[in-house]
Amino acid sequence: MYERWEELEQAVSCCKKCRLCENRINTVFGTGNKEAKVMFIGEGPGADEDKLGEPFVGKAGKLMNMAFEGIGIKRQEVYIANIVKCRPPSNRNPQDDEAKACMDYLRNQVIFVKPKIIVLLGSVALKNILGKEYNITASRGKWVEKNGIFYLPTWHPAALLRDETKKIDFWKDLKNAKEKMELL
Ligand code: URA
Ligand code: SF4
């Protein structure tokens, strides 16, 4: 547990706690408002994120930005991070030991930001944060309150690229998160 953002960022930037350090170009720490009411958690960096060191800057990120814009969420007002900070090879899912190795960093980010709402983007985020017993299809769009934080599981934006019909759910969930944010 680090006391300051700079220490945490520094630790991530040179981390070798799991095998994902071997092929990364950049670590992808996270970005946004460090006092955000809402935090978004994805899975892990893809090729574009690995190149730029920023989360959700590729195709899925552009789609997420469009949803943000449509709903009136500013990307700079929320905080965005991932389960793992280094890109898994060929964009495979992070393995359990990799997610576990990286989880202290995310926990530290959550402690610093103190979000009231956490939007879980897809199955990997859902299972690693709330537990393996959760299933994204069954949990999507349903609030889960735990230790004073409201969690909202939704589709991963990359899933919207594969299945257009999921966009409606995603938009609905983001709207729901925004409305709740304004009440808290
Ligand atoms: N997918 C993710 O889960 N995270 C990113 O940062 C980009 C794509
Ligand atoms: Fe460290 Fe996380 Fe990268 Fe693994 S994925 S090397 S734990 S920063």
Short mmCIF file of C-alpha atoms and ligand atoms in Angstrom, two decimals:
data_model
loop_
_atom_site.label_atom_id
_atom_site.label_comp_id
_atom_site.label_asym_id
_atom_site.label_seq_id
_atom_site.Cartn_x
_atom_site.Cartn_y
_atom_site.Cartn_z
CA MET A 1 0.00 0.00 0.00
CA TYR A 2 1.45 3.31 -1.13
CA GLU A 3 0.66 6.67 0.43
CA ARG A 4 1.14 8.82 -2.65
CA TRP A 5 0.11 8.65 -6.30
CA GLU A 6 3.67 9.24 -7.49
CA GLU A 7 4.94 6.24 -5.53
CA LEU A 8 2.19 4.01 -6.87
CA GLU A 9 2.73 5.13 -10.46
CA GLN A 10 6.45 4.62 -10.13
CA ALA A 11 5.97 1.09 -8.74
CA VAL A 12 3.70 0.12 -11.64
CA SER A 13 6.01 1.60 -14.27
CA CYS A 14 8.84 -0.77 -13.34
CA CYS A 15 6.77 -3.72 -12.06
CA LYS A 16 7.89 -7.27 -12.82
CA LYS A 17 5.48 -9.12 -10.55
CA CYS A 18 4.05 -11.22 -13.36
CA ARG A 19 4.98 -12.55 -16.82
CA LEU A 20 3.04 -9.77 -18.57
CA CYS A 21 6.00 -7.47 -17.97
CA GLU A 22 7.99 -9.42 -20.55
CA ASN A 23 6.30 -8.20 -23.72
CA ARG A 24 4.97 -4.79 -22.78
CA ILE A 25 5.99 -1.57 -24.46
CA ASN A 26 4.35 0.57 -21.78
CA THR A 27 2.52 -0.05 -18.56
CA VAL A 28 -0.98 1.40 -18.59
CA PHE A 29 -1.56 2.83 -15.16
CA GLY A 30 -4.92 4.56 -15.47
CA THR A 31 -6.15 8.03 -16.19
CA GLY A 32 -8.71 10.65 -15.31
CA ASN A 33 -10.02 12.54 -12.33
CA LYS A 34 -8.26 11.40 -9.17
CA GLU A 35 -11.30 12.48 -7.16
CA ALA A 36 -13.89 10.97 -9.48
CA LYS A 37 -17.24 9.83 -8.17
CA VAL A 38 -17.28 7.15 -10.86
CA MET A 39 -14.50 4.78 -11.77
CA PHE A 40 -14.48 2.49 -14.83
CA ILE A 41 -12.54 -0.76 -14.71
CA GLY A 42 -11.64 -2.66 -17.88
CA GLU A 43 -9.65 -5.78 -18.49
CA GLY A 44 -6.20 -4.87 -19.67
CA PRO A 45 -4.33 -2.91 -22.33
CA GLY A 46 -4.61 -3.84 -26.00
CA ALA A 47 -2.08 -2.99 -28.70
CA ASP A 48 -2.99 0.71 -28.90
CA GLU A 49 -2.96 1.16 -25.13
CA ASP A 50 0.38 -0.66 -24.89
CA LYS A 51 1.82 1.73 -27.48
CA LEU A 52 0.47 4.90 -25.86
CA GLY A 53 0.44 3.96 -22.15
CA GLU A 54 -3.18 5.08 -21.76
CA PRO A 55 -6.31 3.01 -21.21
CA PHE A 56 -9.09 2.75 -23.80
CA VAL A 57 -7.48 4.68 -26.65
CA GLY A 58 -8.14 2.05 -29.36
CA LYS A 59 -11.35 1.05 -31.14
CA ALA A 60 -13.19 -0.01 -27.99
CA GLY A 61 -12.11 3.19 -26.27
CA LYS A 62 -13.40 5.33 -29.14
CA LEU A 63 -16.77 3.62 -28.85
CA MET A 64 -16.76 4.24 -25.10
CA ASN A 65 -15.93 7.92 -25.71
CA MET A 66 -18.88 8.19 -28.07
CA ALA A 67 -21.18 6.73 -25.44
CA PHE A 68 -19.76 9.14 -22.86
CA GLU A 69 -20.39 12.07 -25.19
CA GLY A 70 -23.90 10.97 -26.04
CA ILE A 71 -24.81 10.66 -22.39
CA GLY A 72 -22.99 13.76 -21.19
CA ILE A 73 -20.19 12.11 -19.24
CA LYS A 74 -16.82 13.83 -19.66
CA ARG A 75 -13.91 11.41 -19.94
CA GLN A 76 -11.85 13.78 -17.75
CA GLU A 77 -14.40 13.70 -14.94
CA VAL A 78 -14.23 9.93 -14.40
CA TYR A 79 -11.29 7.67 -13.57
CA ILE A 80 -10.43 4.78 -15.90
CA ALA A 81 -8.22 1.80 -15.07
CA ASN A 82 -7.79 -1.89 -15.84
CA ILE A 83 -7.43 -5.18 -13.97
CA VAL A 84 -3.92 -5.69 -15.39
CA LYS A 85 -1.55 -2.86 -16.27
CA CYS A 86 0.40 -4.71 -18.96
CA ARG A 87 -0.87 -6.08 -22.27
CA PRO A 88 -1.59 -9.81 -22.38
CA PRO A 89 -0.08 -11.44 -25.51
CA SER A 90 -2.48 -11.48 -28.50
CA ASN A 91 -5.06 -9.80 -26.27
CA ARG A 92 -5.90 -13.01 -24.44
CA ASN A 93 -7.68 -12.68 -21.09
CA PRO A 94 -5.41 -12.07 -18.14
CA GLN A 95 -4.79 -15.30 -16.24
CA ASP A 96 -5.82 -15.59 -12.60
CA ASP A 97 -2.27 -15.34 -11.24
CA GLU A 98 -1.61 -12.24 -13.37
CA ALA A 99 -4.79 -10.52 -12.20
CA LYS A 100 -3.93 -11.42 -8.61
CA ALA A 101 -0.38 -10.10 -8.94
CA CYS A 102 -1.71 -6.80 -10.27
CA MET A 103 -4.70 -6.37 -7.94
CA ASP A 104 -2.92 -4.46 -5.17
CA TYR A 105 -2.29 -1.60 -7.58
CA LEU A 106 -5.94 -1.35 -8.53
CA ARG A 107 -6.96 -1.60 -4.87
CA ASN A 108 -4.60 1.25 -4.10
CA GLN A 109 -6.11 3.32 -6.92
CA VAL A 110 -9.61 2.70 -5.54
CA ILE A 111 -8.45 3.73 -2.05
CA PHE A 112 -6.99 6.96 -3.44
CA VAL A 113 -9.90 7.90 -5.70
CA LYS A 114 -12.66 6.83 -3.26
CA PRO A 115 -15.29 6.42 -5.99
CA LYS A 116 -18.92 6.04 -5.02
CA ILE A 117 -19.64 4.05 -8.17
CA ILE A 118 -17.52 1.50 -10.02
CA VAL A 119 -18.61 0.44 -13.50
CA LEU A 120 -17.22 -3.01 -14.28
CA LEU A 121 -16.54 -3.37 -17.99
CA GLY A 122 -17.04 -7.00 -18.93
CA SER A 123 -16.59 -10.40 -17.43
CA VAL A 124 -12.91 -10.18 -16.46
CA ALA A 125 -13.47 -7.03 -14.39
CA LEU A 126 -16.65 -8.45 -12.87
CA LYS A 127 -15.14 -11.78 -11.84
CA ASN A 128 -11.94 -10.33 -10.48
CA ILE A 129 -13.66 -7.60 -8.46
CA LEU A 130 -16.91 -9.15 -7.26
CA GLY A 131 -16.09 -12.86 -7.50
CA LYS A 132 -15.97 -15.83 -9.83
CA GLU A 133 -19.59 -16.72 -9.07
CA TYR A 134 -20.80 -13.65 -10.99
CA ASN A 135 -21.77 -13.99 -14.62
CA ILE A 136 -21.81 -10.95 -16.88
CA THR A 137 -24.97 -11.91 -18.79
CA ALA A 138 -26.94 -12.38 -15.56
CA SER A 139 -25.40 -9.43 -13.67
CA ARG A 140 -25.27 -6.78 -16.36
CA GLY A 141 -27.24 -3.67 -15.46
CA LYS A 142 -27.84 -4.73 -11.85
CA TRP A 143 -26.34 -2.73 -8.99
CA VAL A 144 -24.33 -4.55 -6.36
CA GLU A 145 -23.52 -2.65 -3.18
CA LYS A 146 -20.42 -3.76 -1.29
CA ASN A 147 -18.54 -1.92 1.45
CA GLY A 148 -20.22 1.37 0.61
CA ILE A 149 -19.42 1.26 -3.10
CA PHE A 150 -22.07 0.73 -5.78
CA TYR A 151 -20.88 -1.58 -8.54
CA LEU A 152 -22.54 -1.72 -11.95
CA PRO A 153 -21.47 -4.55 -14.26
CA THR A 154 -21.93 -3.87 -17.96
CA TRP A 155 -20.65 -5.15 -21.31
CA HIS A 156 -17.05 -4.56 -22.24
CA PRO A 157 -17.01 -1.95 -25.03
CA ALA A 158 -15.17 -4.44 -27.28
CA ALA A 159 -18.23 -6.69 -27.04
CA LEU A 160 -20.27 -3.91 -28.65
CA LEU A 161 -18.00 -4.05 -31.67
CA ARG A 162 -18.86 -7.72 -32.12
CA ASP A 163 -22.56 -7.43 -31.32
CA GLU A 164 -24.32 -4.15 -32.10
CA THR A 165 -27.42 -5.08 -30.12
CA LYS A 166 -25.41 -4.77 -26.90
CA LYS A 167 -25.03 -1.04 -27.50
CA ILE A 168 -28.52 -0.35 -26.20
CA ASP A 169 -27.72 -2.05 -22.88
CA PHE A 170 -24.41 -0.27 -22.61
CA TRP A 171 -25.98 3.15 -23.20
CA LYS A 172 -28.72 2.35 -20.67
CA ASP A 173 -26.16 1.28 -18.06
CA LEU A 174 -24.01 4.39 -18.49
CA LYS A 175 -27.09 6.59 -18.22
CA ASN A 176 -28.09 4.75 -15.09
CA ALA A 177 -24.60 5.28 -13.62
CA LYS A 178 -24.71 8.99 -14.47
CA GLU A 179 -28.12 9.44 -12.86
CA LYS A 180 -26.97 7.69 -9.71
CA MET A 181 -23.77 9.74 -9.66
CA GLU A 182 -25.83 12.91 -9.64
CA LEU A 183 -27.81 11.67 -6.62
CA LEU A 184 -24.77 10.66 -4.53
N1 URA B 1 -9.74 -3.00 -23.30
C1 URA B 1 -9.58 -2.92 -21.96
O1 URA B 1 -10.11 -3.72 -21.21
N2 URA B 1 -8.84 -1.95 -21.49
C2 URA B 1 -8.25 -1.02 -22.24
O2 URA B 1 -7.58 -0.14 -21.70
C3 URA B 1 -8.44 -1.11 -23.63
C4 URA B 1 -9.18 -2.11 -24.13
FE1 SF4 B 2 3.15 -5.89 -12.72
FE2 SF4 B 2 0.55 -5.82 -13.25
FE3 SF4 B 2 2.31 -5.59 -15.23
FE4 SF4 B 2 1.98 -7.92 -14.01
S1 SF4 B 2 0.44 -6.84 -15.24
S2 SF4 B 2 3.95 -6.96 -14.52
S3 SF4 B 2 1.59 -7.29 -11.90
S4 SF4 B 2 2.01 -4.14 -13.55
#
